[in-house]
Amino acid sequence: MRICRFDNDRLGVVIGDMVHDVSAAQTEIRAAAPYDMKGDAVIAALPAWRSRLEEMAKKAPGKPVSQVRLLSPVARPSKVMAAPTNYTKHIQEMREKREREGQASRYTAKIGEDGIFLKANSAIVGPSEGIPLRFPDRRNDHEAELVVIIGKEGSDIPRARALDYVAGYCLGLDMTVRGKEDRSFRKSVDGYAPLGPWMVTADEIPDPNNLQMTLHVNDELRQQPHTRDLIYDVQRLIEFASSFYTLYPGDVYFTGTAEGVGPVKPGDWIYTRCDAIGELKIQVRAHQAASQAA
Ligand code: MN
């Protein structure tokens, strides 16, 4: 099943090229969710609601995907996790870039020693929102990544059971301002965590470690990550993160990017594709400073 959020915080089931509005379910699920719950109520409720959502979607009139404004498929993750150096050739390209610039390399293949990092939840946007570049004079890079959406609470999750904790998958861009500041700071700019185009439930992707993705900027092919090249595969990433954190429904996990990372500028369109998921299409734009309150 493909689940999207669209327009003004509506919930949809995507069938073919049509979005079927099941927002009534979202309203009921959210009304029953305790305010202090950790995680996203709708993602947490999916196992119990799935067959009802399918019934509702069949009865709801469809609207073409091209005519809705897609939002992030998760409204309220408790955290956004990200694997930093999880493809060998990307580590190599970043190492070479820093050597050219005369900087000490900080890129190793030791994710187990370096750990993962967190991006701010407030950096999440959906495809319709665009990516506002706050520092257009600095280098802003795209990183195409498979994103795991956690489905249920768990801690110290063993590898063998890791996929039981996955609600589904989407595509993500781990956008980055290059510079000397802490990584998490530079990757948490508003809009620097686009997710989409929707969540594909885990039953449709039995092996997340066998997915081909592509990333184009305008019509130029930049990246072709294949998840068989992940250093820590999806199960190991979940095992590793959950040895430090409790994972909650709706938690988002960027799995790392491959080589071909490169800069974007306002006006560029970024297309990230995966046959098993769909196409995340988003435009880079200029950041508009918020008007100051008097
Ligand atoms: Mn990344």
XYZ file of C-alpha atoms and ligand atoms in Angstrom:
295
model
C 0.000 0.000 0.000
C 1.154 3.514 -0.790
C 0.235 6.130 1.777
C 0.677 9.838 1.222
C -0.062 13.111 2.928
C -1.243 15.864 0.648
C -2.796 19.310 0.267
C -3.823 20.732 3.642
C -2.687 17.824 5.899
C -4.884 15.191 4.237
C -4.190 11.443 4.262
C -4.330 9.521 1.003
C -3.916 6.041 -0.396
C -2.211 6.066 -3.787
C -3.532 3.542 -6.315
C -1.976 3.827 -9.748
C -1.856 7.542 -10.567
C -4.708 8.467 -8.258
C -4.840 9.639 -4.635
C -7.855 8.437 -2.648
C -8.694 10.594 0.352
C -8.887 8.678 3.642
C -8.544 11.694 5.931
C -11.493 10.554 8.051
C -9.278 7.736 9.351
C -6.507 10.175 10.189
C -8.926 12.369 12.147
C -10.147 9.393 14.184
C -6.644 8.018 14.811
C -5.292 11.375 15.945
C -8.288 12.032 18.214
C -7.605 8.740 20.022
C -3.847 9.300 20.379
C -2.482 10.469 23.744
C -0.904 13.910 23.537
C 2.320 12.721 25.113
C 2.834 9.709 22.879
C 6.249 9.454 21.285
C 6.057 9.041 17.557
C 3.482 9.450 14.840
C -0.040 8.284 15.670
C -1.023 7.428 12.101
C 2.060 5.289 11.447
C 1.569 3.587 14.831
C -2.049 2.779 13.939
C -1.372 1.328 10.488
C -1.353 -2.369 11.454
C -4.775 -2.023 13.100
C -6.209 0.234 10.399
C -4.753 -1.171 7.228
C -7.743 -3.166 5.967
C -10.119 -0.323 6.831
C -7.904 2.126 4.941
C -8.016 -0.156 1.904
C -11.827 -0.323 2.082
C -12.107 3.452 2.500
C -9.734 4.054 -0.426
C -11.847 1.866 -2.731
C -14.922 3.965 -1.981
C -13.241 7.389 -2.066
C -13.121 9.201 -5.386
C -9.592 9.568 -6.717
C -7.698 12.706 -7.601
C -4.710 12.541 -9.980
C -1.368 12.547 -8.164
C -0.272 15.366 -10.475
C -3.034 17.580 -9.079
C -2.259 17.277 -5.374
C 0.423 18.976 -3.312
C 2.419 16.133 -1.761
C 3.643 16.566 1.819
C 6.059 14.441 3.870
C 4.507 10.974 4.300
C 5.149 11.228 8.055
C 3.696 14.191 9.916
C 5.353 13.865 13.296
C 8.435 11.653 13.639
C 10.025 11.602 17.088
C 13.456 11.722 15.462
C 15.277 11.730 12.146
C 18.289 9.430 12.107
C 20.896 9.325 9.364
C 23.830 7.083 8.465
C 26.831 9.237 7.530
C 29.289 7.090 5.591
C 27.556 4.011 4.364
C 28.736 3.593 0.751
C 32.445 2.991 0.081
C 32.666 5.074 -3.088
C 31.017 8.095 -1.437
C 33.533 7.922 1.412
C 36.286 7.872 -1.228
C 34.902 10.910 -3.065
C 34.581 12.957 0.141
C 38.075 11.969 1.234
C 39.491 13.108 -2.116
C 37.551 16.383 -1.964
C 38.986 17.208 1.463
C 42.501 16.264 0.359
C 42.195 18.623 -2.636
C 41.111 21.351 -0.251
C 44.020 20.621 2.101
C 41.775 19.568 4.971
C 42.343 16.580 7.225
C 40.073 13.722 6.222
C 37.316 12.972 8.649
C 35.626 10.417 6.427
C 36.207 6.823 7.403
C 34.282 3.649 6.727
C 33.890 3.056 10.436
C 30.251 3.769 10.968
C 30.398 1.486 14.009
C 32.945 3.817 15.623
C 31.655 7.133 14.307
C 27.989 6.397 14.924
C 25.009 7.796 13.100
C 23.754 11.375 13.457
C 20.445 13.183 13.849
C 18.815 15.784 11.627
C 16.239 18.191 13.033
C 12.633 17.086 12.504
C 11.881 20.646 11.418
C 14.058 20.114 8.330
C 11.474 17.731 6.845
C 9.512 18.881 3.815
C 7.392 17.162 1.206
C 7.842 17.346 -2.559
C 5.441 20.269 -3.008
C 7.280 22.502 -0.564
C 10.601 22.801 -2.362
C 14.059 23.131 -0.836
C 14.860 26.707 0.226
C 18.600 27.375 0.009
C 19.465 29.548 2.973
C 23.113 30.009 1.975
C 23.167 30.146 -1.835
C 26.771 31.429 -1.762
C 27.926 28.185 -0.125
C 27.948 24.726 -1.667
C 24.637 22.928 -1.084
C 24.711 19.229 -1.992
C 22.099 16.595 -2.714
C 22.381 13.116 -1.228
C 19.859 10.605 -2.590
C 18.981 8.022 0.052
C 16.613 5.188 0.796
C 14.650 6.171 3.904
C 13.237 3.654 6.381
C 10.104 4.578 8.331
C 9.909 2.753 11.645
C 6.565 1.094 12.427
C 6.674 0.151 16.090
C 8.489 0.895 19.303
C 11.647 -1.080 19.961
C 15.005 -0.986 21.709
C 17.983 -3.334 21.351
C 16.351 -4.829 18.284
C 18.274 -7.883 17.012
C 19.188 -7.996 13.354
C 17.009 -11.052 12.733
C 13.880 -9.164 13.789
C 14.835 -5.711 12.487
C 12.545 -5.694 9.452
C 9.548 -6.439 11.717
C 10.004 -2.886 12.992
C 9.701 -1.256 9.571
C 6.402 0.345 8.546
C 7.623 1.190 5.067
C 10.032 3.065 2.871
C 10.254 6.321 1.000
C 12.918 8.303 -0.810
C 14.822 11.084 0.883
C 17.334 13.805 0.205
C 19.886 14.388 2.933
C 20.612 17.957 1.862
C 23.834 19.444 3.173
C 25.479 22.843 3.367
C 29.184 22.166 3.123
C 31.320 23.885 5.717
C 33.127 23.573 9.009
C 30.161 23.541 11.377
C 28.964 20.381 13.046
C 27.402 17.990 10.549
C 24.063 17.821 12.273
C 23.838 21.640 12.265
C 24.575 21.904 8.537
C 22.121 19.144 7.618
C 19.240 20.526 9.659
C 18.540 23.726 7.743
C 14.790 24.133 7.116
C 13.848 22.036 4.102
C 17.051 19.968 4.094
C 15.234 16.678 4.696
C 12.793 16.197 1.806
C 10.805 12.953 2.016
C 8.487 11.406 -0.515
C 6.729 10.944 -2.729
C 4.808 8.651 -0.313
C 5.435 5.708 1.977
C 5.393 2.237 0.399
C 4.494 -0.280 3.083
C 7.142 -2.850 3.963
C 5.197 -5.832 2.563
C 5.792 -4.461 -0.945
C 9.578 -4.338 -0.445
C 10.658 -7.681 1.018
C 14.371 -6.930 0.475
C 15.283 -3.270 1.045
C 18.930 -4.161 0.401
C 18.261 -4.732 -3.291
C 16.957 -1.402 -4.566
C 18.311 0.666 -7.422
C 17.847 4.432 -7.135
C 18.790 7.265 -9.445
C 19.127 10.994 -8.877
C 18.952 13.553 -11.657
C 19.443 17.293 -11.352
C 17.371 18.679 -14.206
C 18.273 16.215 -16.995
C 21.723 15.298 -15.680
C 22.195 11.881 -14.047
C 24.258 12.431 -10.873
C 23.784 9.429 -8.588
C 22.852 5.754 -8.975
C 22.888 4.298 -5.450
C 22.116 0.584 -5.182
C 21.315 -0.541 -1.656
C 23.259 -3.799 -2.112
C 26.309 -1.512 -1.669
C 25.283 -0.365 1.821
C 28.106 -0.983 4.315
C 25.551 -1.310 7.125
C 22.450 -2.802 5.522
C 18.958 -1.863 6.663
C 18.784 -4.570 9.345
C 22.176 -3.625 10.792
C 21.289 0.086 10.755
C 18.170 -0.642 12.821
C 20.071 -2.924 15.195
C 22.776 -0.262 15.611
C 20.486 2.733 16.180
C 18.288 0.803 18.592
C 21.339 -0.081 20.687
C 21.491 3.644 21.531
C 17.898 4.838 21.143
C 14.414 3.496 21.511
C 12.846 3.669 18.063
C 9.245 4.876 17.782
C 6.573 4.585 15.094
C 7.177 7.189 12.442
C 10.876 7.609 13.200
C 12.699 8.341 9.975
C 16.058 6.796 9.083
C 18.206 7.991 6.163
C 20.397 5.060 5.143
C 23.301 6.972 3.571
C 24.246 8.095 0.100
C 26.434 6.828 -2.724
C 28.981 8.631 -4.865
C 27.954 11.437 -7.204
C 27.013 13.959 -4.512
C 26.993 17.417 -6.064
C 25.794 20.992 -5.752
C 22.397 22.480 -6.576
C 21.204 26.056 -7.058
C 17.824 27.804 -6.921
C 15.649 26.806 -9.848
C 17.094 23.296 -10.172
C 14.730 20.327 -10.149
C 15.909 17.193 -8.341
C 14.404 13.852 -9.390
C 15.065 10.838 -7.176
C 13.624 7.602 -8.518
C 13.254 3.988 -7.462
C 10.998 1.561 -9.329
C 9.725 -0.009 -6.109
C 8.803 3.360 -4.578
C 8.209 6.059 -7.191
C 9.639 9.465 -7.954
C 10.477 12.209 -5.460
C 10.458 15.368 -7.557
C 11.319 18.630 -5.818
C 12.550 22.064 -6.799
C 15.375 23.998 -5.189
C 14.440 27.613 -4.513
C 15.760 30.697 -2.794
C 15.101 31.048 0.919
C 12.891 33.954 1.802
C 13.694 35.519 5.116
C 10.772 35.493 7.510
C 9.332 38.937 8.015
C 10.308 40.338 11.393
C 7.587 40.924 13.938
C 7.279 44.599 14.848
Mn 23.592 11.393 3.958
